[in-house]
C-alpha positions as a printed NumPy array, in Angstrom:
array([[-15.106,  -2.422, 121.327],
       [-12.778,   0.37 , 120.623],
       [-12.151,   3.064, 123.027],
       [-12.094,   6.807, 122.054],
       [-12.055,   9.795, 124.333],
       [-11.524,  13.483, 123.8  ],
       [-10.871,  16.209, 126.474],
       [-10.57 ,  19.789, 125.681],
       [ -8.448,  21.692, 128.274],
       [ -9.896,  25.169, 128.173],
       [ -7.953,  28.373, 129.064],
       [-10.596,  30.588, 130.926],
       [ -7.94 ,  33.395, 130.938],
       [ -8.326,  33.962, 127.2  ],
       [-11.439,  36.012, 127.545],
       [ -9.914,  37.9  , 130.425],
       [ -6.814,  38.704, 128.514],
       [ -8.596,  40.068, 125.301],
       [ -7.085,  43.572, 125.787],
       [ -3.712,  42.196, 126.703],
       [ -3.732,  40.069, 123.482],
       [ -4.502,  43.125, 121.364],
       [ -1.881,  45.08 , 123.043],
       [  0.769,  42.319, 122.544],
       [ -0.232,  41.925, 118.914],
       [  0.027,  45.704, 118.271],
       [  3.534,  45.793, 119.977],
       [  4.629,  42.677, 117.993],
       [  3.664,  44.247, 114.701],
       [  5.246,  47.598, 115.552],
       [  8.65 ,  45.887, 116.621],
       [  8.571,  44.034, 113.245],
       [  7.691,  47.024, 111.236],
       [ 10.552,  49.036, 112.849],
       [ 13.022,  46.267, 112.291],
       [ 12.014,  46.035, 108.656],
       [ 12.187,  49.834, 108.134],
       [ 15.66 ,  49.779, 109.607],
       [ 16.711,  47.07 , 107.124],
       [ 15.031,  48.893, 104.103],
       [ 16.878,  52.045, 105.266],
       [ 20.177,  50.364, 105.141],
       [ 19.813,  50.116, 101.266],
       [ 20.203,  53.899, 101.267],
       [ 23.313,  53.783, 103.365],
       [ 25.352,  50.895, 102.278],
       [ 28.42 ,  52.154, 104.052],
       [ 26.762,  51.544, 107.497],
       [ 25.159,  48.18 , 106.521],
       [ 26.296,  46.361, 109.616],
       [ 25.196,  49.257, 111.832],
       [ 21.648,  48.975, 110.499],
       [ 21.577,  45.135, 110.692],
       [ 22.702,  45.381, 114.433],
       [ 20.043,  48.123, 115.073],
       [ 17.282,  46.019, 113.593],
       [ 17.991,  42.728, 115.353],
       [ 16.684,  43.86 , 118.786],
       [ 13.365,  44.721, 117.03 ],
       [ 12.969,  41.31 , 115.285],
       [ 13.876,  39.529, 118.582],
       [ 11.352,  41.549, 120.41 ],
       [  8.692,  40.817, 117.945],
       [  9.429,  37.078, 118.183],
       [  9.368,  37.087, 122.061],
       [  6.181,  38.994, 122.087],
       [  4.529,  36.534, 119.719],
       [  5.642,  33.512, 121.803],
       [  4.255,  35.276, 124.895],
       [  0.904,  35.994, 123.186],
       [  0.64 ,  32.485, 121.83 ],
       [  1.471,  30.974, 125.094],
       [ -1.242,  33.1  , 126.949],
       [ -3.841,  31.982, 124.278],
       [ -3.166,  28.203, 124.184],
       [ -5.452,  25.438, 124.88 ],
       [ -5.133,  21.677, 124.7  ],
       [ -6.999,  18.687, 123.217],
       [ -6.136,  15.166, 124.431],
       [ -7.44 ,  12.338, 122.444],
       [ -7.172,   8.886, 123.7  ],
       [ -7.735,   5.736, 121.91 ],
       [ -6.781,   2.062, 122.309],
       [ -3.133,   2.623, 121.245],
       [ -2.204,   6.367, 121.407],
       [ -2.655,   9.592, 123.298],
       [ -2.506,  12.459, 120.92 ],
       [ -1.976,  15.958, 122.217],
       [ -2.789,  18.972, 120.089],
       [ -2.357,  22.612, 121.003],
       [ -5.016,  25.087, 120.073],
       [ -4.015,  28.706, 119.375],
       [ -6.397,  31.514, 119.932],
       [ -9.207,  29.134, 119.821],
       [ -8.726,  28.648, 116.041],
       [ -5.465,  27.075, 114.988],
       [ -4.712,  23.44 , 116.036],
       [ -1.35 ,  21.75 , 115.845],
       [ -0.611,  18.062, 116.843],
       [  2.415,  18.203, 119.18 ],
       [  2.7  ,  14.918, 120.849],
       [  1.826,  11.364, 120.043],
       [  2.293,   8.841, 122.862],
       [  2.159,   5.195, 122.379],
       [  0.339,   3.878, 125.416],
       [  2.418,   0.67 , 125.533],
       [  5.512,   2.905, 126.116],
       [  4.001,   4.293, 129.208],
       [  5.948,   3.36 , 132.264],
       [  4.593,   5.423, 135.155],
       [  1.675,   7.591, 135.802],
       [  0.943,   9.499, 138.979],
       [  0.359,  12.94 , 140.569],
       [  2.966,  15.64 , 140.174],
       [  5.135,  16.129, 143.148],
       [  4.127,  12.871, 144.747],
       [  6.632,  10.24 , 146.069],
       [  6.211,   8.253, 142.843],
       [  7.188,  11.351, 140.752],
       [ 10.29 ,  11.99 , 142.791],
       [ 11.34 ,   8.345, 142.124],
       [ 11.066,   8.634, 138.282],
       [ 11.847,  12.434, 137.716],
       [ 15.597,  11.777, 137.271],
       [ 14.893,   9.138, 134.568],
       [ 13.536,  11.709, 132.149],
       [ 15.664,  13.48 , 129.688],
       [ 12.978,  15.765, 128.727],
       [  9.93 ,  17.301, 130.456],
       [  6.964,  18.756, 128.545],
       [  4.16 ,  20.787, 129.71 ],
       [  0.467,  20.34 , 128.131],
       [ -1.643,  22.037, 130.637],
       [ -3.217,  25.418, 131.402],
       [ -3.694,  25.496, 135.141],
       [ -0.38 ,  25.377, 136.902],
       [ -1.635,  26.369, 140.522],
       [ -3.422,  23.236, 141.23 ],
       [ -0.464,  20.895, 141.635],
       [ -2.615,  18.137, 143.071],
       [ -4.659,  17.941, 139.809],
       [ -1.65 ,  17.637, 137.64 ],
       [ -0.881,  14.271, 136.08 ],
       [  2.692,  13.259, 135.088],
       [  3.279,  10.545, 132.574],
       [  6.666,   8.83 , 132.126],
       [  7.077,   7.252, 128.713],
       [  9.777,   5.777, 126.522],
       [ 10.8  ,   7.206, 123.052],
       [ 13.668,   6.54 , 120.59 ],
       [ 15.48 ,   9.434, 122.125],
       [ 15.096,   8.357, 125.758],
       [ 12.336,   8.725, 128.439],
       [ 10.159,  11.842, 128.759],
       [  7.7  ,  12.979, 131.233],
       [  4.626,  15.031, 130.101],
       [  2.365,  16.837, 132.536],
       [ -1.448,  16.863, 131.828],
       [ -4.621,  18.296, 133.211],
       [ -6.966,  15.354, 133.107],
       [-10.82 ,  15.057, 133.906],
       [-12.544,  12.206, 135.277],
       [-13.499,  10.688, 132.048],
       [ -9.884,  10.754, 130.712],
       [ -8.716,   9.021, 133.864],
       [-11.388,   6.271, 133.353],
       [-10.442,   5.889, 129.765],
       [ -6.7  ,   5.697, 130.696],
       [ -7.204,   2.937, 133.135],
       [ -9.05 ,   0.944, 130.599],
       [ -6.285,   1.062, 127.945],
       [ -3.421,   0.993, 130.337],
       [ -3.871,  -2.417, 131.634],
       [ -0.72 ,  -2.82 , 133.67 ],
       [ -1.566,  -2.039, 137.243],
       [  2.019,  -1.307, 138.208],
       [  2.112,   1.622, 135.845],
       [ -0.113,   3.647, 138.157],
       [  1.503,   5.278, 141.197],
       [ -0.483,   4.949, 144.542],
       [ -0.871,   8.748, 144.196],
       [ -3.28 ,   8.36 , 141.37 ],
       [ -6.31 ,   7.07 , 143.69 ],
       [ -6.246,  10.375, 145.241],
       [ -6.372,  12.274, 142.029],
       [ -9.269,  10.026, 140.934],
       [-11.185,  10.974, 144.14 ],
       [-10.668,  14.668, 143.487],
       [-11.864,  14.325, 139.959],
       [-15.096,  12.418, 141.015],
       [-15.787,  15.147, 143.601],
       [-15.136,  17.944, 141.032],
       [-17.452,  16.203, 138.485],
       [-20.173,  15.893, 141.149],
       [-19.817,  19.64 , 142.053],
       [-20.078,  20.454, 138.381],
       [-23.197,  18.359, 137.845],
       [-24.836,  19.939, 140.991],
       [-24.137,  23.488, 139.673],
       [-25.581,  22.711, 136.283]])
């Protein structure tokens, strides 16, 4: 029987940041329009071409930075786990989805809780670290996954639920892949799931 599990990591702050999102969108648009206006103006004063170009650059940079901040504040994640791969997509503004990472589960070398002893041992092995989570505050609920790629080893940080961990245990058969800190995480997730069911 093939395994398939999908988890959506929701960003509850999106609803609270509606006004901020609108403000950043307006500011980004205004910066872009000002930059464009300055560039169009330089056509009238060709003698000052470079001055206009230099004056427009800060507005375009500001527009880009504001766009990135807005996107980051309105990002959620989908984790899709099957027999061979973990696929992670970023969801922007609850509308646009983009596949960002595909991890071959056979390439996974270590799994555990962020800032555990196991993490401290493997942290230096990674050439790159990637965040694929929304809640940064609860470090005890952040999962690290060290895996090999053609370009070296990477660590990705995830925010799993109980179903994800059960499914991951089924597909990653090598017991030595899981750090001992993982049992504490699974216990926490089981308790959280029980609390959620009680409230519902």
